[in-house]
Coordinates of C-alpha atoms in Angstrom, one line a residue:
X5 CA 133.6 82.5 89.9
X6 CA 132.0 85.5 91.9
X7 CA 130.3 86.6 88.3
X8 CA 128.6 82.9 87.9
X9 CA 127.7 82.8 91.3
X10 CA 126.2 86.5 90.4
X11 CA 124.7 85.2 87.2
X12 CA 123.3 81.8 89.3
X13 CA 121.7 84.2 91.9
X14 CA 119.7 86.5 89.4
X15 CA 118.6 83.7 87.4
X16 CA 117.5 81.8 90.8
X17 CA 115.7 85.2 91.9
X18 CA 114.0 85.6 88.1
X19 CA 113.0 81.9 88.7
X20 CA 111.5 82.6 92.1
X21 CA 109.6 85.4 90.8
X22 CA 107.6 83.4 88.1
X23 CA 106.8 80.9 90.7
X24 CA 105.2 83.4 92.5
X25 CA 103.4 85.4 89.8
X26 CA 102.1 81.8 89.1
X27 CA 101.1 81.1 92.1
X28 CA 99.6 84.4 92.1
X29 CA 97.8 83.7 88.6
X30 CA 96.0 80.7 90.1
X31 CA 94.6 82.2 93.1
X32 CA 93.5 84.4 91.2
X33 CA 91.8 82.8 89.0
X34 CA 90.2 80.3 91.8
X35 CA 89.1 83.0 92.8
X36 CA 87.4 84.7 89.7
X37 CA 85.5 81.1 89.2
X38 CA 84.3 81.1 92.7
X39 CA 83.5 85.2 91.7
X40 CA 81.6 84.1 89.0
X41 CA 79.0 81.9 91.3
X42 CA 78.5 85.3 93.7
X43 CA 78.1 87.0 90.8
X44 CA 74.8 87.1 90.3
X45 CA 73.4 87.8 94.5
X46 CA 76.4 90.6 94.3
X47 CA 74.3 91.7 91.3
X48 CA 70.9 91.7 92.7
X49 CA 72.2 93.6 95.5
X50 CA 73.6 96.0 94.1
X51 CA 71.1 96.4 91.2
X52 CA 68.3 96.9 94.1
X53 CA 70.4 99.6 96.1
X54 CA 69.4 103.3 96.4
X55 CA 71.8 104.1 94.3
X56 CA 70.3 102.3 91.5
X57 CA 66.9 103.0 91.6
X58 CA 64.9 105.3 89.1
X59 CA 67.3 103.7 85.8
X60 CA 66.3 101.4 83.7
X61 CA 69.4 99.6 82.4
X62 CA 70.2 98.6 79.5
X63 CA 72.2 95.9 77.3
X64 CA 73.7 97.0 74.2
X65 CA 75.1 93.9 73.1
X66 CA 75.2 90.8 73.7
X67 CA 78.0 90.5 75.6
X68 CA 76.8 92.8 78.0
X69 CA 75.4 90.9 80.6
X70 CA 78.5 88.5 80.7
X71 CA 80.7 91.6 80.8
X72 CA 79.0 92.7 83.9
X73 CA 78.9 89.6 86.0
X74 CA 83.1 88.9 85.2
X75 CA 83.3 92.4 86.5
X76 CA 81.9 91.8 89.5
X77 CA 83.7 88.1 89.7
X78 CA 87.1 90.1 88.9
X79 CA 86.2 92.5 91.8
X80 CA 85.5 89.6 94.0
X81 CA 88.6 87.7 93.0
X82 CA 90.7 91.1 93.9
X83 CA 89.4 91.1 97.6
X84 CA 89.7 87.3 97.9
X85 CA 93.3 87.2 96.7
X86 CA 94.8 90.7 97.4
X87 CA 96.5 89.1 100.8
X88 CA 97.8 86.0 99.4
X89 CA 99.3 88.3 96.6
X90 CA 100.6 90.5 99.4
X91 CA 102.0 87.3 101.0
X92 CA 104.2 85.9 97.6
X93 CA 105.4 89.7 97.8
X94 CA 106.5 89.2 101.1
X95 CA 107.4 85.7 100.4
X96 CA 109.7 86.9 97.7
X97 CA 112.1 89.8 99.5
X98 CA 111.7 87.8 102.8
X99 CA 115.3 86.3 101.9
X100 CA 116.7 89.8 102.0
X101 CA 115.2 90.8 105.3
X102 CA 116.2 90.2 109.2
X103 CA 114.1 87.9 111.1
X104 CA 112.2 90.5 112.9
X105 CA 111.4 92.4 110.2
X106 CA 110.2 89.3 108.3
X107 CA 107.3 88.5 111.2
X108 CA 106.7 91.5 111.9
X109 CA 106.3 92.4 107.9
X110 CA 104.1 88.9 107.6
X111 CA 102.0 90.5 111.0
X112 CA 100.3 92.9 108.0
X113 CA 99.1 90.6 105.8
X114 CA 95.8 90.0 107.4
X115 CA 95.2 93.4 107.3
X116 CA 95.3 94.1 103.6
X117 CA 92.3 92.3 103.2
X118 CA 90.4 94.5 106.3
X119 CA 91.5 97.8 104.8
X120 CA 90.5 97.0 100.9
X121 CA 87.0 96.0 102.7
X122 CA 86.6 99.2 104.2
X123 CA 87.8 101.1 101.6
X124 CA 85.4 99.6 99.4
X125 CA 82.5 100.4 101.4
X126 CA 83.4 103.8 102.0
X127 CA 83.8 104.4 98.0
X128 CA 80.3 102.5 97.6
X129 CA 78.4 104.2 99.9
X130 CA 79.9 107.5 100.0
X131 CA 81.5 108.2 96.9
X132 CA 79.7 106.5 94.3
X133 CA 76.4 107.8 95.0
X134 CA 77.9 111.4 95.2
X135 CA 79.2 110.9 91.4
X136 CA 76.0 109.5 90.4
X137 CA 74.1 112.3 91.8
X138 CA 75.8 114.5 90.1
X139 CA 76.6 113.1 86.7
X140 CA 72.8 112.8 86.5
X141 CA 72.1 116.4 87.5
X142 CA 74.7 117.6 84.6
X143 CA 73.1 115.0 82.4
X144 CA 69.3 116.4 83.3
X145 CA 69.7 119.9 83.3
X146 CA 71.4 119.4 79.7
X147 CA 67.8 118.7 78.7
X148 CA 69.6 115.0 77.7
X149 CA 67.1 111.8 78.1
X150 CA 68.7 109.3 79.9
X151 CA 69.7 105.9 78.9
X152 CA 71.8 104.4 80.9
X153 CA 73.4 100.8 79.7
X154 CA 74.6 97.9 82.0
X155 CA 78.2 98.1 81.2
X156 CA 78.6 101.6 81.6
X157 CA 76.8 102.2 85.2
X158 CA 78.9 99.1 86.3
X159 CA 81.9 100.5 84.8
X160 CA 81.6 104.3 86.6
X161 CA 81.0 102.1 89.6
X162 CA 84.4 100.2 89.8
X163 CA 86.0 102.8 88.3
X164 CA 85.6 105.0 91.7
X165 CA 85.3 102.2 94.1
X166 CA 88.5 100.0 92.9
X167 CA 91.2 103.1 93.0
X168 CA 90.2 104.4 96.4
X169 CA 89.9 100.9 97.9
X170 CA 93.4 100.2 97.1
X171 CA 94.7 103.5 98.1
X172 CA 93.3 102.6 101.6
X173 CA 96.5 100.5 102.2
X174 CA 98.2 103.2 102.1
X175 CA 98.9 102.7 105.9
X176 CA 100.5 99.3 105.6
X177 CA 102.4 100.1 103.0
X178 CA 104.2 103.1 105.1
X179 CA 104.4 100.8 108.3
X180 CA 105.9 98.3 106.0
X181 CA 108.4 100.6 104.4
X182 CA 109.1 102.0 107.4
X183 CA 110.4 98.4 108.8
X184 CA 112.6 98.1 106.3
X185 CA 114.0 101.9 106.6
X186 CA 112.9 103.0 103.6
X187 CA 111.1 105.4 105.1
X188 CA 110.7 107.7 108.6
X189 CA 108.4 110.1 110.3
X190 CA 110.9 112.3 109.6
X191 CA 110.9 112.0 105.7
X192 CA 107.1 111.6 105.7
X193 CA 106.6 115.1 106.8
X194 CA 109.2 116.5 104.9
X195 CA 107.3 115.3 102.0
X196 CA 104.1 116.6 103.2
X197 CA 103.2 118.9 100.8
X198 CA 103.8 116.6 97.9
X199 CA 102.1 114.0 99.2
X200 CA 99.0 116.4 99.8
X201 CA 99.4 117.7 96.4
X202 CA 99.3 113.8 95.0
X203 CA 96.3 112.9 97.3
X204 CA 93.7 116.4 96.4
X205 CA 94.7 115.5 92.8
X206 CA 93.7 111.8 93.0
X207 CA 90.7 113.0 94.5
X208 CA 89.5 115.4 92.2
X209 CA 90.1 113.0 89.6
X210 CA 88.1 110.2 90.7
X211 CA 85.3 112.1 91.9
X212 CA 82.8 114.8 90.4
X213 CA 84.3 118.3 89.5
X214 CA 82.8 119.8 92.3
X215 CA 83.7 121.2 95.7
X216 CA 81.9 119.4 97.7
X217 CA 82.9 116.4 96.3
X218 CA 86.5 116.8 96.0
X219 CA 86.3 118.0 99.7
X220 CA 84.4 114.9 101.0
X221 CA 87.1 112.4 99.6
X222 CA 90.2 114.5 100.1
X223 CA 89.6 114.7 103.8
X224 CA 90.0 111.3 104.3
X225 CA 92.6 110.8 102.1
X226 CA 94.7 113.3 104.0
X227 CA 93.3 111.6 107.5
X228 CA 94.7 108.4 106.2
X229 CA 97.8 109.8 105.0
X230 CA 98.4 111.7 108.6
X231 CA 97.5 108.3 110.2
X232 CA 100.3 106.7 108.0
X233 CA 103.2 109.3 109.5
X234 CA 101.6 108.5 113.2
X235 CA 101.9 104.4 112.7
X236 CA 105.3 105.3 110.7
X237 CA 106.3 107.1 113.8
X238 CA 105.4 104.3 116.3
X239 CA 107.9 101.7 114.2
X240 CA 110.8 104.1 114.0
X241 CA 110.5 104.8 117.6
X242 CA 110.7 101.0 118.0
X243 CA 113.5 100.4 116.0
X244 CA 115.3 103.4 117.4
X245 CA 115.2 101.3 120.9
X246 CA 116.0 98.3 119.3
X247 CA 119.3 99.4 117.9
X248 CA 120.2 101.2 120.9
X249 CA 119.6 98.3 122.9
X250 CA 121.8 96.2 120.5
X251 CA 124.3 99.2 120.8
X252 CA 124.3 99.1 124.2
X253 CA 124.9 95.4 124.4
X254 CA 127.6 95.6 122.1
X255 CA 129.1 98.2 124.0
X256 CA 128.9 95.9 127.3
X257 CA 130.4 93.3 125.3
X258 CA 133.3 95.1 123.9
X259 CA 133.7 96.3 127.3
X260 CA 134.5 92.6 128.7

């Protein structure tokens, strides 16, 4: 009987999960259609940036031009949708949590959205334009003449400001794992090191192989990651009260 009522609870979880991933799928998608009409003042912005200037672009086939505005609708679609998917998460392992750590888990779903904003931005105008400058320097001193196609400037672009945006919720997902005790201050800075190692490398692959470069993303990157421990730290020092409050009036109890 207890094996059924084991085989009846993963088959009710696996069944759970789809209707999320569904409900997932169509946000998504909403969200790429309504992409799709941005598209093109996303594209006019960005095409008349700094960072653009001096290339003429061009499309190589013609698919190119359609390629490039579902890129930006997919891109538009992530931000749009990351918190709802970040809610059917939630909304999934909620079951398995205590009350109080399901609102205050829920608490930090607004937030995804904030932090893959800002992380965007901070790629875009820091980052990208660092790459580009010196892609371009490699590409002119080589004696090379440039021409530069649609799909591949759009391409280098997401490819650098996609990864680092998501790596900016980085902090929720410590506070997060930290409410469930998955993780502590403590372990955080045990695992220092690593985690430094894992963050310079990241960085030096997504930008330019040079110093500069490597050093202007890898210092925030390491900022955020310290700023992780310190919000880890404030929930564990929470929940350390909390369970000796709940110790103590157990205690008080038992004492009766």
């Amino acid at each position: 009987m207890s094996l059924e009522s084991e085989e009846m609870s993963v088959v009710d979880h696996l069944t759970e999960l789809r209707r999320r991933i569904i409900y997932v799928l169509i946000v998504f998608t909403a969200g790429l259609i309504g992409g799709l009409f941005v598209a093109r003042p996303v594209y006019l912005y960005l095409i008349d940036a700094d960072q653009a200037q001096g290339f003429v672009l061009h499309a190589f086939s013609f698919w190119d031009g359609i390629g490039m505005y579902m890129k930006i609708a997919m891109a538009v679609s992530l931000a749009v949708s990351l918190p709802f998917i970040v809610y059917q998460l939630w909304a999934f392992i909620s079951p398995g949590l205590r009350p109080e750590e399901q609102s205050a888990a829920l608490r930090y779903v607004p937030y995804v959205a904030v932090l893959f904003i800002l992380g965007l931005l901070f790629a875009y105008y820091i980052v990208f334009p660092m790459a580009l400058s010196f892609t371009i320097t490699i590409t002119r001193s080589m004696g090379l003449e440039e021409t530069y196609g649609i799909t591949e400037y759009f391409s280098f672009m997401f490819s650098l400001c996609i990864p680092l945006a998501l790596l900016f919720e980085l902090p929720l997902i410590v506070m997060f794992l930290t409410k469930l005790r998955v993780l502590n201050p403590l372990r955080l800075r045990r695992m220092r090191r690593y985690a430094y190692f894992a963050l310079v490398f990241i960085a030096v692959v997504i930008t330019p192989p040079d110093f500069i470069s490597d050093f202007l993303v890898t210092i925030p990157l390491l900022i955020l990651y310290e700023f992780s421990v310190f919000l880890s730290a404030l929930v564990y020092r929470r929940q350390l009260a909390e369970d000796a409050a709940r110790e103590a009036r157990y205690v008080k109890q038992q004492g009766r």
